[in-house]
mmCIF file of C-alpha atoms in Angstrom:
data_model
loop_
_atom_site.group_PDB
_atom_site.id
_atom_site.type_symbol
_atom_site.label_atom_id
_atom_site.label_comp_id
_atom_site.label_asym_id
_atom_site.label_seq_id
_atom_site.Cartn_x
_atom_site.Cartn_y
_atom_site.Cartn_z
ATOM 1 C CA ALA U 160 0.000 0.087 -0.011
ATOM 2 C CA GLN U 161 0.970 3.529 -0.642
ATOM 3 C CA LYS U 162 2.192 5.383 2.377
ATOM 4 C CA VAL U 163 3.810 8.740 3.170
ATOM 5 C CA THR U 164 5.673 9.366 6.676
ATOM 6 C CA GLN U 165 6.620 12.694 7.940
ATOM 7 C CA ALA U 166 8.043 11.777 11.171
ATOM 8 C CA GLN U 167 8.578 15.284 12.382
ATOM 9 C CA THR U 168 5.439 16.504 13.716
ATOM 10 C CA GLU U 169 6.678 19.985 14.772
ATOM 11 C CA ILE U 170 10.074 21.929 14.362
ATOM 12 C CA SER U 171 11.014 25.263 15.781
ATOM 13 C CA VAL U 172 13.965 27.176 14.574
ATOM 14 C CA VAL U 173 15.331 30.562 15.090
ATOM 15 C CA GLU U 174 15.355 32.813 12.033
ATOM 16 C CA LYS U 175 18.355 32.375 9.737
ATOM 17 C CA GLU U 176 18.824 28.846 10.766
ATOM 18 C CA ASP U 177 18.679 26.022 8.098
ATOM 19 C CA VAL U 178 16.096 23.293 8.497
ATOM 20 C CA THR U 179 15.324 20.021 6.873
ATOM 21 C CA LEU U 180 11.854 18.429 6.700
ATOM 22 C CA ASP U 181 12.008 14.561 6.155
ATOM 23 C CA CYS U 182 9.579 12.742 3.880
ATOM 24 C CA VAL U 183 9.793 8.930 3.546
ATOM 25 C CA TYR U 184 7.356 7.118 1.044
ATOM 26 C CA GLU U 185 6.413 3.668 0.182
ATOM 27 C CA THR U 186 5.111 2.544 -3.196
ATOM 28 C CA ARG U 187 5.086 -0.421 -5.440
ATOM 29 C CA ASP U 188 4.696 1.826 -8.519
ATOM 30 C CA THR U 189 7.644 2.034 -10.773
ATOM 31 C CA THR U 190 6.467 5.410 -11.993
ATOM 32 C CA TYR U 191 5.287 7.884 -9.366
ATOM 33 C CA TYR U 192 5.263 11.491 -8.444
ATOM 34 C CA LEU U 193 6.208 13.217 -5.334
ATOM 35 C CA PHE U 194 5.106 16.691 -4.106
ATOM 36 C CA TRP U 195 5.564 19.271 -1.468
ATOM 37 C CA TYR U 196 2.834 21.639 -0.583
ATOM 38 C CA LYS U 197 2.996 24.513 2.195
ATOM 39 C CA GLN U 198 -0.096 25.490 4.247
ATOM 40 C CA PRO U 199 0.315 28.813 5.762
ATOM 41 C CA PRO U 200 -2.053 30.062 8.648
ATOM 42 C CA SER U 201 -4.512 31.314 5.917
ATOM 43 C CA GLY U 202 -5.470 27.711 5.108
ATOM 44 C CA GLU U 203 -4.885 27.042 1.408
ATOM 45 C CA LEU U 204 -2.373 24.550 0.362
ATOM 46 C CA VAL U 205 0.470 26.126 -1.938
ATOM 47 C CA PHE U 206 2.108 23.913 -4.454
ATOM 48 C CA LEU U 207 5.910 24.052 -4.068
ATOM 49 C CA ILE U 208 7.435 21.296 -6.240
ATOM 50 C CA ARG U 209 6.717 18.143 -8.073
ATOM 51 C CA ARG U 210 9.139 15.457 -8.786
ATOM 52 C CA ASN U 211 8.824 12.233 -11.069
ATOM 53 C CA SER U 212 10.344 9.077 -10.003
ATOM 54 C CA PHE U 213 12.818 9.007 -12.966
ATOM 55 C CA ASP U 214 14.468 12.212 -12.060
ATOM 56 C CA GLU U 215 16.713 11.969 -9.043
ATOM 57 C CA GLN U 216 18.425 15.459 -9.579
ATOM 58 C CA ASN U 217 18.386 17.608 -6.739
ATOM 59 C CA GLU U 218 16.385 20.942 -7.134
ATOM 60 C CA ILE U 219 17.092 24.230 -5.783
ATOM 61 C CA SER U 220 14.702 27.231 -5.867
ATOM 62 C CA GLY U 221 16.043 30.253 -3.933
ATOM 63 C CA ARG U 222 16.342 29.273 -0.307
ATOM 64 C CA TYR U 223 14.375 26.035 -0.867
ATOM 65 C CA SER U 224 16.105 22.677 -2.002
ATOM 66 C CA TRP U 225 14.957 19.210 -2.309
ATOM 67 C CA ASN U 226 16.821 15.921 -2.122
ATOM 68 C CA PHE U 227 15.169 12.970 -3.753
ATOM 69 C CA GLN U 228 16.873 9.670 -3.075
ATOM 70 C CA LYS U 229 15.131 6.384 -4.485
ATOM 71 C CA SER U 230 17.410 4.153 -2.657
ATOM 72 C CA THR U 231 16.063 5.416 0.690
ATOM 73 C CA SER U 232 12.693 6.233 -0.507
ATOM 74 C CA SER U 233 13.049 9.646 0.728
ATOM 75 C CA PHE U 234 12.195 13.233 -0.684
ATOM 76 C CA ASN U 235 13.531 15.752 1.919
ATOM 77 C CA PHE U 236 13.008 19.457 1.784
ATOM 78 C CA THR U 237 15.538 22.030 3.111
ATOM 79 C CA ILE U 238 14.957 25.675 3.891
ATOM 80 C CA THR U 239 18.155 27.686 4.041
ATOM 81 C CA ALA U 240 18.321 30.806 6.142
ATOM 82 C CA SER U 241 14.903 30.396 7.373
ATOM 83 C CA GLN U 242 12.478 33.434 7.703
ATOM 84 C CA VAL U 243 9.479 34.011 9.969
ATOM 85 C CA VAL U 244 7.309 33.864 6.765
ATOM 86 C CA ASP U 245 8.413 30.288 6.292
ATOM 87 C CA SER U 246 6.217 29.296 9.448
ATOM 88 C CA ALA U 247 3.581 26.976 8.092
ATOM 89 C CA VAL U 248 2.722 23.400 7.884
ATOM 90 C CA TYR U 249 4.457 21.529 5.182
ATOM 91 C CA PHE U 250 3.052 18.396 3.335
ATOM 92 C CA CYS U 251 4.729 15.766 1.451
ATOM 93 C CA ALA U 252 2.476 13.807 -0.956
ATOM 94 C CA LEU U 253 2.679 10.867 -3.255
ATOM 95 C CA SER U 254 0.747 10.234 -6.488
ATOM 96 C CA GLU U 255 -1.736 7.442 -6.464
ATOM 97 C CA ALA U 256 -3.983 6.824 -9.619
ATOM 98 C CA ARG U 257 -6.353 9.946 -9.388
ATOM 99 C CA ARG U 258 -5.359 10.974 -5.854
ATOM 100 C CA LEU U 259 -2.602 12.385 -3.938
ATOM 101 C CA ARG U 260 -1.721 10.543 -0.649
ATOM 102 C CA PHE U 261 -0.569 13.131 1.815
ATOM 103 C CA GLY U 262 1.661 12.679 4.903
ATOM 104 C CA ALA U 263 0.672 13.932 8.163
ATOM 105 C CA GLY U 264 2.504 17.231 7.794
ATOM 106 C CA THR U 265 5.281 18.971 9.744
ATOM 107 C CA ARG U 266 4.560 22.307 11.394
ATOM 108 C CA LEU U 267 7.492 24.584 11.123
ATOM 109 C CA THR U 268 7.818 27.591 13.406
ATOM 110 C CA VAL U 269 10.339 30.163 12.621
ATOM 111 C CA LYS U 270 10.941 32.619 15.485
ATOM 112 C CA PRO U 271 12.495 35.876 15.145
ATOM 113 C CA GLU N 269 -11.268 36.452 -8.674
ATOM 114 C CA THR N 270 -8.258 34.144 -9.361
ATOM 115 C CA GLY N 271 -7.261 30.721 -8.552
ATOM 116 C CA VAL N 272 -9.723 28.486 -6.379
ATOM 117 C CA THR N 273 -12.266 30.327 -4.156
ATOM 118 C CA GLN N 274 -14.390 28.858 -1.453
ATOM 119 C CA THR N 275 -17.565 30.148 0.343
ATOM 120 C CA PRO N 276 -18.281 30.517 3.172
ATOM 121 C CA ARG N 277 -14.877 30.767 4.874
ATOM 122 C CA HIS N 278 -16.386 29.892 8.218
ATOM 123 C CA LEU N 279 -19.687 27.951 8.950
ATOM 124 C CA VAL N 280 -21.269 26.933 12.235
ATOM 125 C CA MET N 281 -24.282 24.629 11.942
ATOM 126 C CA GLY N 282 -26.414 22.404 14.171
ATOM 127 C CA MET N 283 -26.793 18.671 13.665
ATOM 128 C CA THR N 284 -30.239 19.069 12.046
ATOM 129 C CA ASN N 285 -29.321 21.795 9.547
ATOM 130 C CA LYS N 286 -28.657 21.657 5.823
ATOM 131 C CA LYS N 287 -25.998 23.808 4.425
ATOM 132 C CA SER N 288 -23.812 23.861 1.304
ATOM 133 C CA LEU N 289 -20.244 24.638 0.773
ATOM 134 C CA LYS N 290 -19.366 26.172 -2.608
ATOM 135 C CA CYS N 291 -16.128 25.973 -4.582
ATOM 136 C CA GLU N 292 -15.171 27.805 -7.841
ATOM 137 C CA GLN N 293 -12.027 27.590 -9.754
ATOM 138 C CA HIS N 294 -10.931 30.226 -12.382
ATOM 139 C CA LEU N 295 -8.078 28.252 -13.757
ATOM 140 C CA GLY N 296 -9.721 26.457 -16.751
ATOM 141 C CA HIS N 297 -9.206 23.102 -15.014
ATOM 142 C CA ASN N 298 -11.097 19.926 -15.647
ATOM 143 C CA ALA N 299 -10.925 18.087 -12.310
ATOM 144 C CA MET N 300 -12.081 19.196 -8.833
ATOM 145 C CA TYR N 301 -11.565 17.693 -5.471
ATOM 146 C CA TRP N 302 -12.943 17.941 -1.941
ATOM 147 C CA TYR N 303 -10.638 17.280 0.992
ATOM 148 C CA LYS N 304 -11.417 16.973 4.694
ATOM 149 C CA GLN N 305 -8.558 18.170 7.077
ATOM 150 C CA SER N 306 -9.057 17.644 10.784
ATOM 151 C CA ALA N 307 -6.923 17.682 13.720
ATOM 152 C CA LYS N 308 -6.680 14.069 14.233
ATOM 153 C CA LYS N 309 -6.021 12.755 10.687
ATOM 154 C CA PRO N 310 -4.050 13.738 7.658
ATOM 155 C CA LEU N 311 -5.794 15.294 4.670
ATOM 156 C CA GLU N 312 -8.513 12.897 3.407
ATOM 157 C CA LEU N 313 -9.691 12.890 -0.143
ATOM 158 C CA MET N 314 -13.554 12.888 -0.265
ATOM 159 C CA PHE N 315 -14.478 13.170 -3.715
ATOM 160 C CA VAL N 316 -12.985 13.501 -7.193
ATOM 161 C CA TYR N 317 -14.835 14.943 -10.173
ATOM 162 C CA SER N 318 -13.344 14.883 -13.813
ATOM 163 C CA LEU N 319 -15.221 16.622 -16.493
ATOM 164 C CA GLU N 320 -18.191 16.992 -14.179
ATOM 165 C CA GLU N 321 -18.486 13.269 -13.718
ATOM 166 C CA ARG N 322 -17.761 11.850 -10.135
ATOM 167 C CA VAL N 323 -14.656 9.366 -10.557
ATOM 168 C CA GLU N 324 -13.975 8.653 -7.146
ATOM 169 C CA ASN N 325 -15.914 8.516 -3.785
ATOM 170 C CA ASN N 326 -13.676 7.577 -0.922
ATOM 171 C CA SER N 327 -16.242 5.949 1.252
ATOM 172 C CA VAL N 328 -17.668 9.264 2.503
ATOM 173 C CA PRO N 329 -20.851 8.965 4.481
ATOM 174 C CA SER N 330 -24.140 9.788 2.712
ATOM 175 C CA ARG N 331 -24.677 12.939 4.861
ATOM 176 C CA PHE N 332 -22.053 14.519 2.614
ATOM 177 C CA SER N 333 -23.431 14.997 -0.988
ATOM 178 C CA PRO N 334 -21.227 16.588 -3.632
ATOM 179 C CA GLU N 335 -22.320 18.259 -6.904
ATOM 180 C CA CYS N 336 -20.528 19.367 -9.986
ATOM 181 C CA PRO N 337 -22.813 21.402 -12.337
ATOM 182 C CA ASN N 338 -19.832 22.344 -14.648
ATOM 183 C CA SER N 339 -16.140 22.184 -14.554
ATOM 184 C CA SER N 340 -15.674 25.550 -12.759
ATOM 185 C CA HIS N 341 -18.140 24.787 -9.710
ATOM 186 C CA LEU N 342 -18.166 22.130 -7.053
ATOM 187 C CA PHE N 343 -20.587 22.113 -4.180
ATOM 188 C CA LEU N 344 -20.661 19.905 -1.050
ATOM 189 C CA HIS N 345 -24.200 19.649 0.559
ATOM 190 C CA LEU N 346 -24.293 18.762 4.201
ATOM 191 C CA HIS N 347 -27.155 17.500 6.182
ATOM 192 C CA THR N 348 -27.684 15.889 9.530
ATOM 193 C CA LEU N 349 -23.917 16.188 10.347
ATOM 194 C CA GLN N 350 -22.165 14.933 13.444
ATOM 195 C CA PRO N 351 -19.915 16.898 15.640
ATOM 196 C CA GLU N 352 -16.971 14.806 14.561
ATOM 197 C CA ASP N 353 -17.502 16.234 10.967
ATOM 198 C CA SER N 354 -16.209 19.572 12.213
ATOM 199 C CA ALA N 355 -12.930 20.187 10.139
ATOM 200 C CA LEU N 356 -11.522 22.294 7.496
ATOM 201 C CA TYR N 357 -12.858 21.338 4.089
ATOM 202 C CA LEU N 358 -10.620 22.102 1.317
ATOM 203 C CA CYS N 359 -11.460 22.311 -2.503
ATOM 204 C CA ALA N 360 -8.804 21.846 -5.063
ATOM 205 C CA SER N 361 -8.534 21.656 -8.833
ATOM 206 C CA SER N 362 -6.190 20.473 -11.369
ATOM 207 C CA GLN N 363 -5.955 20.232 -15.336
ATOM 208 C CA GLU N 364 -6.781 16.507 -15.206
ATOM 209 C CA ALA N 365 -7.674 14.022 -12.848
ATOM 210 C CA PRO N 366 -4.437 11.835 -13.034
ATOM 211 C CA SER N 367 -2.477 12.621 -9.889
ATOM 212 C CA TYR N 368 0.743 13.617 -11.433
ATOM 213 C CA ASN N 369 -1.002 16.990 -12.189
ATOM 214 C CA GLU N 370 -0.456 19.514 -9.489
ATOM 215 C CA GLN N 371 -3.443 20.441 -7.480
ATOM 216 C CA PHE N 372 -4.397 24.044 -6.642
ATOM 217 C CA PHE N 373 -6.157 24.485 -3.374
ATOM 218 C CA GLY N 374 -8.768 27.146 -2.001
ATOM 219 C CA PRO N 375 -8.523 28.561 1.344
ATOM 220 C CA GLY N 376 -11.046 26.243 2.805
ATOM 221 C CA THR N 377 -14.241 26.288 4.857
ATOM 222 C CA ARG N 378 -13.863 26.058 8.472
ATOM 223 C CA LEU N 379 -16.884 23.930 9.673
ATOM 224 C CA THR N 380 -18.068 23.708 13.286
ATOM 225 C CA VAL N 381 -21.031 21.150 13.940
ATOM 226 C CA LEU N 382 -22.642 21.777 17.391
#
């Protein structure tokens, strides 16, 4: 069965610290997609990145970077030099037919 | 309006009331989704509509009744709800129903059932 595990329930850092959010997944599919979404206090989930199972290149977008490793079934997300505006709940998700299977989320609090 | 909008943003209802949640997407997408987000469970997919046809019903109780009159609008009709149905209800849309397409979410309706 498909499964997404975000073991870190809550993380608290001080501004400018780097922080890594972990995501481990299970799937029997050979082709699949992984996603990260951000949910700020306003409520809507904001799409951050999609990665397919054939592309293991790391991705960097500004202060955000993602490390995809099929060997360990992980798709971790790092925020460099965190800012207060990064405070949110972050969800990792795995594609499954017509649906996305979401992890439980990690609540990140960045303190000034 | 842009993106995905949801109304109302907050709703308080009694267990015997009937109410409806509305979602509208302005992105030209063909698929729409209802999710439930409660404190105790991860995001739960409730329904998927593709080209106005329901393609997935994730074992949702019949007190939740979806309606998709066209590809831009999605409703969730509520009746005789239970207190455990209190949650944030999120609507999303995507270009097509296959899950490799990124989904765009609305801000949600915070529902409280008394």
